[in-house]
PDB file of C-alpha atoms and ligand atoms in Angstrom:
ATOM      1  CA  MET A   1     130.371 -43.155 -42.006  1.00 30.00           C
ATOM      2  CA  SER A   2     133.402 -42.557 -39.713  1.00 34.00           C
ATOM      3  CA  VAL A   3     134.905 -45.270 -37.897  1.00 35.00           C
ATOM      4  CA  SER A   4     137.511 -44.625 -35.637  1.00 42.00           C
ATOM      5  CA  ALA A   5     140.453 -46.605 -35.587  1.00 35.00           C
ATOM      6  CA  PRO A   6     140.658 -49.808 -35.215  1.00 37.00           C
ATOM      7  CA  LEU A   7     138.030 -51.863 -36.599  1.00 42.00           C
ATOM      8  CA  GLY A   8     139.557 -55.227 -38.206  1.00 35.00           C
ATOM      9  CA  ASN A   9     142.216 -55.382 -35.716  1.00 35.00           C
ATOM     10  CA  SER A  10     141.461 -56.231 -31.992  1.00 36.00           C
ATOM     11  CA  ASN A  11     144.430 -55.773 -30.494  1.00 37.00           C
ATOM     12  CA  SER A  12     145.634 -52.564 -31.947  1.00 38.00           C
ATOM     13  CA  GLY A  13     142.999 -49.809 -30.450  1.00 43.00           C
ATOM     14  CA  THR A  14     142.889 -50.794 -26.587  1.00 55.00           C
ATOM     15  CA  LYS A  15     145.205 -52.442 -24.456  1.00 52.00           C
ATOM     16  CA  SER A  16     143.709 -55.929 -23.273  1.00 53.00           C
ATOM     17  CA  GLY A  17     143.606 -56.420 -19.739  1.00 51.00           C
ATOM     18  CA  LYS A  18     146.203 -58.772 -19.911  1.00 53.00           C
ATOM     19  CA  GLU A  19     148.585 -55.998 -21.698  1.00 54.00           C
ATOM     20  CA  GLN A  20     147.320 -53.524 -19.038  1.00 53.00           C
ATOM     21  CA  GLY A  21     149.160 -56.101 -16.267  1.00 48.00           C
ATOM     22  CA  THR A  22     145.997 -55.765 -14.199  1.00 47.00           C
ATOM     23  CA  GLN A  23     144.660 -59.135 -14.509  1.00 46.00           C
ATOM     24  CA  ALA A  24     148.447 -60.769 -14.906  1.00 50.00           C
ATOM     25  CA  THR A  25     147.993 -62.773 -11.575  1.00 59.00           C
ATOM     26  CA  SER A  26     147.172 -66.241 -10.242  1.00 72.00           C
ATOM     27  CA  LYS A  27     143.693 -64.490  -9.587  1.00 88.00           C
ATOM     28  CA  THR A  28     140.627 -67.022 -10.979  1.00 91.00           C
ATOM     29  CA  THR A  29     137.470 -65.340 -11.832  1.00 92.00           C
ATOM     30  CA  HIS A  30     134.206 -67.284 -13.380  1.00 92.00           C
ATOM     31  CA  PHE A  31     133.443 -67.818 -17.227  1.00 92.00           C
ATOM     32  CA  GLY A  32     129.946 -68.777 -17.022  1.00 91.00           C
ATOM     33  CA  PHE A  33     129.855 -71.853 -14.591  1.00 91.00           C
ATOM     34  CA  LYS A  34     133.907 -72.398 -14.842  1.00 90.00           C
ATOM     35  CA  ASP A  35     136.342 -71.138 -13.152  1.00 91.00           C
ATOM     36  CA  VAL A  36     139.236 -69.673 -15.487  1.00 93.00           C
ATOM     37  CA  PRO A  37     142.609 -67.480 -14.676  1.00 90.00           C
ATOM     38  CA  GLU A  38     141.317 -63.759 -14.729  1.00 91.00           C
ATOM     39  CA  TYR A  39     143.868 -62.858 -17.497  1.00 90.00           C
ATOM     40  CA  GLU A  40     141.991 -65.876 -19.524  1.00 91.00           C
ATOM     41  CA  LYS A  41     138.564 -64.375 -19.576  1.00 93.00           C
ATOM     42  CA  GLU A  42     138.684 -61.492 -21.661  1.00 90.00           C
ATOM     43  CA  GLU A  43     140.200 -63.502 -24.487  1.00 90.00           C
ATOM     44  CA  LEU A  44     137.169 -66.346 -24.041  1.00 91.00           C
ATOM     45  CA  VAL A  45     134.523 -63.362 -24.007  1.00 91.00           C
ATOM     46  CA  ARG A  46     135.889 -62.176 -27.380  1.00 89.00           C
ATOM     47  CA  GLU A  47     135.567 -65.706 -28.830  1.00 89.00           C
ATOM     48  CA  VAL A  48     132.544 -66.015 -27.582  1.00 89.00           C
ATOM     49  CA  PHE A  49     131.025 -62.545 -29.129  1.00 89.00           C
ATOM     50  CA  SER A  50     133.142 -63.095 -32.574  1.00 89.00           C
ATOM     51  CA  SER A  51     131.469 -66.448 -33.439  1.00 88.00           C
ATOM     52  CA  VAL A  52     128.212 -65.320 -32.591  1.00 87.00           C
ATOM     53  CA  ALA A  53     128.382 -61.728 -34.384  1.00 86.00           C
ATOM     54  CA  LYS A  54     126.857 -62.489 -37.350  1.00 86.00           C
ATOM     55  CA  SER A  55     123.529 -63.873 -35.939  1.00 86.00           C
ATOM     56  CA  TYR A  56     123.841 -61.957 -32.892  1.00 85.00           C
ATOM     57  CA  ASP A  57     120.564 -60.118 -33.905  1.00 85.00           C
ATOM     58  CA  VAL A  58     118.443 -62.504 -35.351  1.00 87.00           C
ATOM     59  CA  MET A  59     119.257 -64.621 -32.268  1.00 87.00           C
ATOM     60  CA  ASN A  60     118.244 -61.758 -29.739  1.00 89.00           C
ATOM     61  CA  ASP A  61     114.882 -61.772 -31.577  1.00 91.00           C
ATOM     62  CA  VAL A  62     114.757 -65.571 -31.426  1.00 88.00           C
ATOM     63  CA  MET A  63     115.693 -66.058 -28.057  1.00 87.00           C
ATOM     64  CA  SER A  64     113.608 -63.463 -26.396  1.00 90.00           C
ATOM     65  CA  PHE A  65     110.458 -63.453 -28.562  1.00 92.00           C
ATOM     66  CA  GLY A  66     111.310 -60.502 -29.428  1.00 94.00           C
ATOM     67  CA  ILE A  67     111.087 -58.909 -25.888  1.00 96.00           C
ATOM     68  CA  HIS A  68     114.704 -57.443 -25.890  1.00 96.00           C
ATOM     69  CA  ARG A  69     113.465 -55.056 -28.415  1.00 96.00           C
ATOM     70  CA  LEU A  70     110.662 -53.426 -25.789  1.00 97.00           C
ATOM     71  CA  TRP A  71     113.433 -53.769 -22.865  1.00 97.00           C
ATOM     72  CA  LYS A  72     115.908 -51.415 -25.076  1.00 98.00           C
ATOM     73  CA  ASP A  73     112.838 -49.197 -25.896  1.00 98.00           C
ATOM     74  CA  GLN A  74     112.107 -48.859 -22.463  1.00 98.00           C
ATOM     75  CA  PHE A  75     115.669 -48.241 -21.368  1.00 98.00           C
ATOM     76  CA  VAL A  76     115.826 -45.438 -23.734  1.00 98.00           C
ATOM     77  CA  ALA A  77     112.747 -44.000 -23.227  1.00 98.00           C
ATOM     78  CA  LYS A  78     113.335 -43.742 -19.344  1.00 98.00           C
ATOM     79  CA  LEU A  79     116.653 -41.975 -20.064  1.00 98.00           C
ATOM     80  CA  ASP A  80     115.183 -39.481 -22.328  1.00 98.00           C
ATOM     81  CA  PRO A  81     118.313 -38.414 -24.406  1.00 98.00           C
ATOM     82  CA  GLY A  82     118.196 -35.357 -26.164  1.00 97.00           C
ATOM     83  CA  ARG A  83     119.295 -32.031 -26.270  1.00 95.00           C
ATOM     84  CA  ARG A  84     117.134 -29.545 -24.771  1.00 88.00           C
ATOM     85  CA  PRO A  85     115.960 -26.098 -25.803  1.00 84.00           C
ATOM     86  CA  GLY A  86     119.759 -23.512 -25.457  1.00 89.00           C
ATOM     87  CA  GLY A  87     121.364 -26.832 -24.323  1.00 92.00           C
ATOM     88  CA  GLU A  88     124.333 -27.930 -25.520  1.00 95.00           C
ATOM     89  CA  PRO A  89     124.255 -31.404 -27.625  1.00 97.00           C
ATOM     90  CA  LEU A  90     125.081 -34.393 -25.698  1.00 98.00           C
ATOM     91  CA  SER A  91     127.701 -37.102 -25.899  1.00 98.00           C
ATOM     92  CA  ILE A  92     126.785 -40.279 -25.254  1.00 98.00           C
ATOM     93  CA  LEU A  93     129.178 -43.380 -24.692  1.00 98.00           C
ATOM     94  CA  ASP A  94     127.635 -46.606 -25.316  1.00 98.00           C
ATOM     95  CA  VAL A  95     129.322 -49.345 -23.705  1.00 98.00           C
ATOM     96  CA  ALA A  96     129.733 -53.037 -24.729  1.00 98.00           C
ATOM     97  CA  GLY A  97     127.557 -51.531 -27.690  1.00 97.00           C
ATOM     98  CA  GLY A  98     128.219 -54.509 -29.997  1.00 95.00           C
ATOM     99  CA  THR A  99     125.721 -54.209 -32.924  1.00 94.00           C
ATOM    100  CA  GLY A 100     124.502 -50.808 -32.032  1.00 96.00           C
ATOM    101  CA  ASP A 101     121.163 -51.672 -31.047  1.00 96.00           C
ATOM    102  CA  ILE A 102     121.197 -49.067 -28.050  1.00 98.00           C
ATOM    103  CA  ALA A 103     123.049 -46.520 -29.729  1.00 98.00           C
ATOM    104  CA  PHE A 104     120.710 -46.319 -32.859  1.00 98.00           C
ATOM    105  CA  ARG A 105     117.565 -46.538 -30.653  1.00 98.00           C
ATOM    106  CA  MET A 106     119.373 -43.179 -28.614  1.00 98.00           C
ATOM    107  CA  LEU A 107     119.746 -41.450 -31.776  1.00 98.00           C
ATOM    108  CA  ASP A 108     116.649 -41.879 -33.125  1.00 98.00           C
ATOM    109  CA  TRP A 109     114.654 -40.764 -29.544  1.00 98.00           C
ATOM    110  CA  ALA A 110     117.109 -37.699 -29.848  1.00 98.00           C
ATOM    111  CA  SER A 111     115.988 -36.413 -33.242  1.00 98.00           C
ATOM    112  CA  ASP A 112     112.551 -37.621 -33.408  1.00 98.00           C
ATOM    113  CA  ILE A 113     111.367 -36.640 -29.913  1.00 97.00           C
ATOM    114  CA  HIS A 114     113.599 -33.683 -28.898  1.00 97.00           C
ATOM    115  CA  ASN A 115     114.628 -32.338 -32.553  1.00 96.00           C
ATOM    116  CA  ASP A 116     118.159 -32.975 -31.696  1.00 97.00           C
ATOM    117  CA  HIS A 117     120.493 -33.916 -34.708  1.00 97.00           C
ATOM    118  CA  GLN A 118     123.577 -33.074 -33.050  1.00 97.00           C
ATOM    119  CA  SER A 119     123.985 -35.348 -29.942  1.00 98.00           C
ATOM    120  CA  LYS A 120     126.449 -38.360 -30.808  1.00 98.00           C
ATOM    121  CA  VAL A 121     127.096 -41.514 -29.735  1.00 98.00           C
ATOM    122  CA  LEU A 122     130.271 -43.124 -29.475  1.00 98.00           C
ATOM    123  CA  VAL A 123     129.674 -46.989 -29.280  1.00 98.00           C
ATOM    124  CA  VAL A 124     132.908 -49.155 -27.656  1.00 98.00           C
ATOM    125  CA  ASP A 125     133.421 -52.590 -27.386  1.00 97.00           C
ATOM    126  CA  ILE A 126     136.322 -55.211 -27.104  1.00 96.00           C
ATOM    127  CA  ASN A 127     135.193 -57.149 -29.975  1.00 95.00           C
ATOM    128  CA  ASP A 128     135.751 -55.611 -33.763  1.00 94.00           C
ATOM    129  CA  ASP A 129     133.791 -58.216 -35.296  1.00 93.00           C
ATOM    130  CA  MET A 130     130.288 -56.949 -33.093  1.00 93.00           C
ATOM    131  CA  LEU A 131     131.435 -53.089 -33.729  1.00 96.00           C
ATOM    132  CA  LYS A 132     131.803 -54.390 -37.763  1.00 95.00           C
ATOM    133  CA  GLU A 133     127.755 -55.803 -37.841  1.00 94.00           C
ATOM    134  CA  GLY A 134     127.149 -52.292 -35.957  1.00 96.00           C
ATOM    135  CA  HIS A 135     128.962 -50.341 -38.570  1.00 97.00           C
ATOM    136  CA  LYS A 136     127.363 -52.346 -41.525  1.00 96.00           C
ATOM    137  CA  ARG A 137     124.053 -51.745 -39.861  1.00 96.00           C
ATOM    138  CA  SER A 138     124.847 -48.141 -39.658  1.00 97.00           C
ATOM    139  CA  LEU A 139     125.756 -47.513 -43.332  1.00 97.00           C
ATOM    140  CA  THR A 140     121.591 -48.308 -43.723  1.00 97.00           C
ATOM    141  CA  THR A 141     120.229 -45.807 -41.567  1.00 97.00           C
ATOM    142  CA  ARG A 142     119.902 -41.754 -41.480  1.00 97.00           C
ATOM    143  CA  TYR A 143     123.683 -41.707 -39.656  1.00 98.00           C
ATOM    144  CA  ALA A 144     125.599 -43.259 -42.598  1.00 98.00           C
ATOM    145  CA  ASP A 145     127.674 -40.213 -42.903  1.00 97.00           C
ATOM    146  CA  GLY A 146     129.225 -41.104 -39.672  1.00 96.00           C
ATOM    147  CA  SER A 147     128.459 -37.179 -38.295  1.00 97.00           C
ATOM    148  CA  ARG A 148     126.462 -38.768 -35.154  1.00 98.00           C
ATOM    149  CA  ILE A 149     127.680 -42.272 -34.624  1.00 98.00           C
ATOM    150  CA  GLU A 150     131.573 -43.757 -34.485  1.00 98.00           C
ATOM    151  CA  PHE A 151     132.962 -47.156 -33.593  1.00 98.00           C
ATOM    152  CA  LYS A 152     135.829 -47.994 -31.428  1.00 98.00           C
ATOM    153  CA  VAL A 153     137.596 -50.939 -29.964  1.00 97.00           C
ATOM    154  CA  GLN A 154     137.964 -50.444 -26.163  1.00 97.00           C
ATOM    155  CA  ASN A 155     137.979 -52.359 -23.197  1.00 97.00           C
ATOM    156  CA  ALA A 156     135.306 -51.060 -20.871  1.00 98.00           C
ATOM    157  CA  GLU A 157     137.343 -51.700 -17.632  1.00 97.00           C
ATOM    158  CA  PHE A 158     140.082 -49.056 -18.844  1.00 98.00           C
ATOM    159  CA  LEU A 159     138.073 -46.684 -21.292  1.00 98.00           C
ATOM    160  CA  ASP A 160     141.618 -45.523 -22.470  1.00 97.00           C
ATOM    161  CA  ALA A 161     140.509 -43.082 -25.335  1.00 97.00           C
ATOM    162  CA  VAL A 162     137.975 -41.639 -23.286  1.00 98.00           C
ATOM    163  CA  PRO A 163     138.876 -38.597 -21.585  1.00 98.00           C
ATOM    164  CA  ASP A 164     138.215 -37.714 -17.409  1.00 98.00           C
ATOM    165  CA  ASN A 165     134.813 -35.917 -17.218  1.00 98.00           C
ATOM    166  CA  SER A 166     134.057 -36.319 -21.092  1.00 98.00           C
ATOM    167  CA  GLN A 167     130.306 -37.937 -21.324  1.00 98.00           C
ATOM    168  CA  ASP A 168     126.655 -36.769 -20.596  1.00 98.00           C
ATOM    169  CA  LEU A 169     125.369 -40.311 -20.815  1.00 98.00           C
ATOM    170  CA  TYR A 170     127.312 -43.788 -20.217  1.00 98.00           C
ATOM    171  CA  THR A 171     124.910 -46.920 -21.271  1.00 98.00           C
ATOM    172  CA  VAL A 172     125.754 -50.432 -20.925  1.00 98.00           C
ATOM    173  CA  ALA A 173     123.311 -53.053 -22.243  1.00 98.00           C
ATOM    174  CA  PHE A 174     123.701 -56.818 -21.691  1.00 96.00           C
ATOM    175  CA  GLY A 175     127.329 -56.248 -21.473  1.00 96.00           C
ATOM    176  CA  ILE A 176     128.484 -55.909 -18.051  1.00 98.00           C
ATOM    177  CA  ARG A 177     128.151 -59.389 -16.882  1.00 96.00           C
ATOM    178  CA  ASN A 178     130.657 -60.416 -19.540  1.00 95.00           C
ATOM    179  CA  PHE A 179     133.306 -57.926 -17.990  1.00 96.00           C
ATOM    180  CA  THR A 180     136.493 -59.664 -16.189  1.00 94.00           C
ATOM    181  CA  ASN A 181     136.348 -56.891 -13.075  1.00 96.00           C
ATOM    182  CA  ILE A 182     133.083 -54.844 -12.982  1.00 97.00           C
ATOM    183  CA  PRO A 183     133.944 -52.585  -9.846  1.00 98.00           C
ATOM    184  CA  ALA A 184     137.034 -51.512 -12.526  1.00 98.00           C
ATOM    185  CA  ALA A 185     134.198 -50.813 -15.292  1.00 98.00           C
ATOM    186  CA  LEU A 186     132.315 -49.036 -12.812  1.00 98.00           C
ATOM    187  CA  ARG A 187     134.870 -46.544 -11.871  1.00 98.00           C
ATOM    188  CA  ALA A 188     135.995 -46.065 -15.399  1.00 98.00           C
ATOM    189  CA  ALA A 189     132.307 -45.164 -15.908  1.00 98.00           C
ATOM    190  CA  HIS A 190     132.679 -42.893 -13.274  1.00 98.00           C
ATOM    191  CA  ARG A 191     135.877 -40.973 -14.142  1.00 98.00           C
ATOM    192  CA  ILE A 192     134.898 -40.468 -17.728  1.00 98.00           C
ATOM    193  CA  LEU A 193     131.457 -38.786 -16.715  1.00 98.00           C
ATOM    194  CA  LYS A 194     130.849 -35.208 -16.272  1.00 97.00           C
ATOM    195  CA  PRO A 195     129.665 -34.332 -12.987  1.00 97.00           C
ATOM    196  CA  GLY A 196     125.912 -34.791 -13.316  1.00 97.00           C
ATOM    197  CA  GLY A 197     126.324 -37.203 -15.883  1.00 98.00           C
ATOM    198  CA  VAL A 198     124.452 -40.790 -15.870  1.00 98.00           C
ATOM    199  CA  PHE A 199     125.357 -44.001 -15.549  1.00 98.00           C
ATOM    200  CA  ALA A 200     122.456 -46.293 -17.080  1.00 98.00           C
ATOM    201  CA  CYS A 201     122.403 -50.314 -17.062  1.00 98.00           C
ATOM    202  CA  LEU A 202     120.600 -52.890 -19.045  1.00 98.00           C
ATOM    203  CA  GLU A 203     121.460 -56.523 -17.977  1.00 97.00           C
ATOM    204  CA  PHE A 204     119.613 -59.653 -17.378  1.00 96.00           C
ATOM    205  CA  SER A 205     118.740 -60.415 -13.440  1.00 97.00           C
ATOM    206  CA  LYS A 206     116.794 -61.968 -11.197  1.00 97.00           C
ATOM    207  CA  VAL A 207     113.025 -63.022 -11.410  1.00 97.00           C
ATOM    208  CA  ASN A 208     111.029 -62.120  -8.420  1.00 93.00           C
ATOM    209  CA  VAL A 209     108.357 -64.519  -9.071  1.00 94.00           C
ATOM    210  CA  GLY A 210     109.175 -68.142  -7.492  1.00 94.00           C
ATOM    211  CA  ILE A 211     106.834 -70.258  -9.640  1.00 96.00           C
ATOM    212  CA  LEU A 212     107.961 -67.802 -13.039  1.00 95.00           C
ATOM    213  CA  ASP A 213     112.148 -68.036 -12.196  1.00 95.00           C
ATOM    214  CA  MET A 214     111.554 -72.313 -12.273  1.00 95.00           C
ATOM    215  CA  ILE A 215     109.739 -71.491 -15.878  1.00 96.00           C
ATOM    216  CA  TYR A 216     112.783 -69.394 -16.755  1.00 94.00           C
ATOM    217  CA  GLN A 217     115.449 -71.382 -15.562  1.00 95.00           C
ATOM    218  CA  GLN A 218     114.445 -74.322 -17.440  1.00 95.00           C
ATOM    219  CA  TYR A 219     113.874 -72.111 -20.577  1.00 94.00           C
ATOM    220  CA  SER A 220     117.188 -70.711 -20.189  1.00 93.00           C
ATOM    221  CA  PHE A 221     119.430 -74.092 -19.580  1.00 95.00           C
ATOM    222  CA  ASN A 222     117.204 -76.454 -21.692  1.00 94.00           C
ATOM    223  CA  ILE A 223     115.907 -74.783 -24.573  1.00 94.00           C
ATOM    224  CA  ILE A 224     118.634 -71.390 -25.161  1.00 93.00           C
ATOM    225  CA  PRO A 225     121.719 -73.358 -26.113  1.00 94.00           C
ATOM    226  CA  LEU A 226     119.570 -75.704 -28.045  1.00 94.00           C
ATOM    227  CA  MET A 227     118.104 -72.612 -30.050  1.00 92.00           C
ATOM    228  CA  GLY A 228     121.846 -71.644 -30.424  1.00 91.00           C
ATOM    229  CA  GLN A 229     122.654 -75.287 -31.909  1.00 93.00           C
ATOM    230  CA  LEU A 230     119.903 -74.769 -34.556  1.00 91.00           C
ATOM    231  CA  VAL A 231     119.806 -71.542 -35.713  1.00 87.00           C
ATOM    232  CA  ALA A 232     123.346 -70.360 -35.320  1.00 86.00           C
ATOM    233  CA  ALA A 233     125.329 -73.757 -34.972  1.00 89.00           C
ATOM    234  CA  ASP A 234     126.881 -72.941 -31.825  1.00 90.00           C
ATOM    235  CA  ARG A 235     125.923 -74.185 -28.655  1.00 93.00           C
ATOM    236  CA  ASP A 236     128.699 -73.731 -26.749  1.00 92.00           C
ATOM    237  CA  SER A 237     128.436 -70.009 -26.873  1.00 91.00           C
ATOM    238  CA  TYR A 238     124.776 -69.668 -25.850  1.00 91.00           C
ATOM    239  CA  GLN A 239     125.699 -72.418 -22.759  1.00 94.00           C
ATOM    240  CA  TYR A 240     127.814 -69.537 -22.127  1.00 93.00           C
ATOM    241  CA  LEU A 241     125.146 -66.691 -22.465  1.00 92.00           C
ATOM    242  CA  VAL A 242     122.425 -68.389 -20.034  1.00 94.00           C
ATOM    243  CA  GLU A 243     125.366 -69.533 -17.396  1.00 95.00           C
ATOM    244  CA  SER A 244     126.773 -65.881 -17.467  1.00 95.00           C
ATOM    245  CA  ILE A 245     123.322 -64.510 -16.924  1.00 95.00           C
ATOM    246  CA  ALA A 246     122.935 -66.904 -13.860  1.00 94.00           C
ATOM    247  CA  ARG A 247     126.305 -65.806 -12.180  1.00 94.00           C
ATOM    248  CA  PHE A 248     125.659 -61.996 -12.400  1.00 96.00           C
ATOM    249  CA  PRO A 249     124.711 -60.490  -9.017  1.00 97.00           C
ATOM    250  CA  SER A 250     121.082 -59.613  -7.759  1.00 97.00           C
ATOM    251  CA  GLN A 251     119.331 -56.084  -8.611  1.00 98.00           C
ATOM    252  CA  LYS A 252     120.194 -55.142  -4.912  1.00 98.00           C
ATOM    253  CA  GLU A 253     123.843 -56.297  -4.736  1.00 98.00           C
ATOM    254  CA  PHE A 254     124.459 -54.581  -8.718  1.00 98.00           C
ATOM    255  CA  ALA A 255     122.965 -51.141  -6.954  1.00 98.00           C
ATOM    256  CA  GLY A 256     125.491 -51.686  -3.890  1.00 98.00           C
ATOM    257  CA  MET A 257     128.335 -51.913  -6.523  1.00 98.00           C
ATOM    258  CA  ILE A 258     127.491 -49.002  -8.199  1.00 98.00           C
ATOM    259  CA  LYS A 259     127.242 -46.971  -5.016  1.00 98.00           C
ATOM    260  CA  ASP A 260     130.509 -48.222  -4.116  1.00 98.00           C
ATOM    261  CA  ALA A 261     131.938 -46.486  -7.507  1.00 98.00           C
ATOM    262  CA  GLY A 262     130.875 -43.268  -6.384  1.00 98.00           C
ATOM    263  CA  PHE A 263     127.378 -42.739  -7.977  1.00 98.00           C
ATOM    264  CA  GLU A 264     124.410 -41.441  -6.230  1.00 98.00           C
ATOM    265  CA  ILE A 265     121.443 -43.380  -6.757  1.00 97.00           C
ATOM    266  CA  SER A 266     118.101 -42.778  -6.096  1.00 95.00           C
ATOM    267  CA  GLY A 267     115.517 -45.239  -4.129  1.00 96.00           C
ATOM    268  CA  GLU A 268     116.491 -48.433  -4.875  1.00 96.00           C
ATOM    269  CA  GLY A 269     118.252 -47.693  -7.942  1.00 96.00           C
ATOM    270  CA  TYR A 270     117.022 -49.918 -10.152  1.00 98.00           C
ATOM    271  CA  GLU A 271     113.608 -50.761 -12.054  1.00 98.00           C
ATOM    272  CA  ASP A 272     112.473 -54.731 -12.819  1.00 98.00           C
ATOM    273  CA  LEU A 273     111.507 -55.580 -16.348  1.00 97.00           C
ATOM    274  CA  THR A 274     109.167 -58.801 -17.006  1.00 96.00           C
ATOM    275  CA  PHE A 275     109.242 -59.900 -13.381  1.00 97.00           C
ATOM    276  CA  GLY A 276     113.226 -59.048 -12.851  1.00 97.00           C
ATOM    277  CA  VAL A 277     114.244 -61.151 -16.293  1.00 96.00           C
ATOM    278  CA  ALA A 278     116.060 -57.892 -16.987  1.00 97.00           C
ATOM    279  CA  ALA A 279     116.705 -54.660 -14.967  1.00 98.00           C
ATOM    280  CA  ILE A 280     117.292 -51.190 -15.662  1.00 98.00           C
ATOM    281  CA  HIS A 281     120.090 -49.417 -12.850  1.00 98.00           C
ATOM    282  CA  THR A 282     120.903 -45.779 -12.818  1.00 98.00           C
ATOM    283  CA  GLY A 283     123.376 -43.648 -11.198  1.00 98.00           C
ATOM    284  CA  VAL A 284     124.066 -40.146 -11.362  1.00 98.00           C
ATOM    285  CA  LYS A 285     128.298 -38.707 -10.836  1.00 98.00           C
ATOM    286  CA  VAL A 286     127.340 -35.980  -8.146  1.00 95.00           C
TER     287      VAL A 286
HETATM  288  C1  SAM B 301     125.411 -59.465 -25.421  1.00 95.78           C
HETATM  289  S1  SAM B 301     126.400 -58.210 -26.194  1.00 95.78           S
HETATM  290  C2  SAM B 301     125.321 -56.928 -26.364  1.00 95.78           C
HETATM  291  C3  SAM B 301     125.615 -55.662 -27.357  1.00 95.78           C
HETATM  292  C4  SAM B 301     124.620 -54.547 -27.139  1.00 95.78           C
HETATM  293  N1  SAM B 301     124.936 -53.683 -25.832  1.00 95.78           N
HETATM  294  C5  SAM B 301     123.242 -54.978 -27.500  1.00 95.78           C
HETATM  295  O1  SAM B 301     122.469 -54.799 -26.328  1.00 95.78           O
HETATM  296  O2  SAM B 301     122.632 -55.662 -28.101  1.00 95.78           O
HETATM  297  C6  SAM B 301     127.575 -58.271 -25.066  1.00 95.78           C
HETATM  298  C7  SAM B 301     128.587 -57.172 -25.560  1.00 95.78           C
HETATM  299  O3  SAM B 301     129.488 -56.937 -24.465  1.00 95.78           O
HETATM  300  C8  SAM B 301     130.968 -57.076 -25.146  1.00 95.78           C
HETATM  301  N2  SAM B 301     131.965 -56.945 -23.913  1.00 95.78           N
HETATM  302  C9  SAM B 301     132.130 -57.900 -23.267  1.00 95.78           C
HETATM  303  N3  SAM B 301     133.441 -57.481 -22.442  1.00 95.78           N
HETATM  304  C10 SAM B 301     133.590 -56.324 -22.622  1.00 95.78           C
HETATM  305  C11 SAM B 301     134.515 -55.417 -22.163  1.00 95.78           C
HETATM  306  N4  SAM B 301     135.271 -55.686 -21.480  1.00 95.78           N
HETATM  307  N5  SAM B 301     134.537 -54.194 -22.796  1.00 95.78           N
HETATM  308  C12 SAM B 301     133.824 -53.997 -23.483  1.00 95.78           C
HETATM  309  N6  SAM B 301     132.987 -54.803 -24.139  1.00 95.78           N
HETATM  310  C13 SAM B 301     132.302 -55.757 -23.801  1.00 95.78           C
HETATM  311  C14 SAM B 301     131.218 -57.813 -26.127  1.00 95.78           C
HETATM  312  O4  SAM B 301     132.042 -58.127 -27.023  1.00 95.78           O
HETATM  313  C15 SAM B 301     129.501 -57.777 -26.693  1.00 95.78           C
HETATM  314  O5  SAM B 301     129.854 -57.071 -27.819  1.00 95.78           O
END
């Protein structure tokens, strides 16, 4: 398995937002329902995901009754990644890729649907504990030799190890709501994509049926933190997760942010999944 440095030292592979100087101001942002100085959020988010890393995959299944798998399958099917006859293999960047759920699905799709055994995924994340779980998983797959998947610590707001105009596809699943500066991350996505490259985001969103939204809010705030406590002995991290979902912009607002970063969107630019519990947003760098 090829693992680009650094796994094992979250400070050596990429500068933090604080180090890059863009967040060392007195500005505040939200961390769940709390207001915190902008420069503190990255570390708080890192702590959450270090705390949940080992139980992350199991908890995803428990909390969503396995539905996150269907959403991820739908996301990958919509993107249909893979080399086309006569074309070049794809360079795919999976941002906030964590334990690699999206990356493995994309490689499986490219291999099984397009008979493409060359396209590659670079999985980046600020949290090397999550990446380590992904790396461990990769060793049990057909990608264990590391020629098609790499893991690297990177902050999505900078992507300082990813060259301009270098990627065919940028994916981010259930990651972007945790970023301190979402517009900066969208600009970084635009910078690293080739012209014609596709930005794709799968994220929790706003439920579009009133009664279902009421049930969903009850479930989110009363049951999920309790499950976090019982299954992962970590109520606080799961309380943050539900609060961060509630704070994320609506489908329309987020589509506007994608447009503002320079992407062309087609139609409304998004597709709701399960009545808007999650949504897929896409944009193209023209
Ligand atoms: C809910 S997990 C999603 C993991 C994976 N994409 C999936 O769908 O299973 C969110 C991930 O976002 C990462 N993350 C949060 N802020 C980030 C940032 N600024 N840059 C890169 N990754 C970040 C976290 O470390 C965590 O691994």
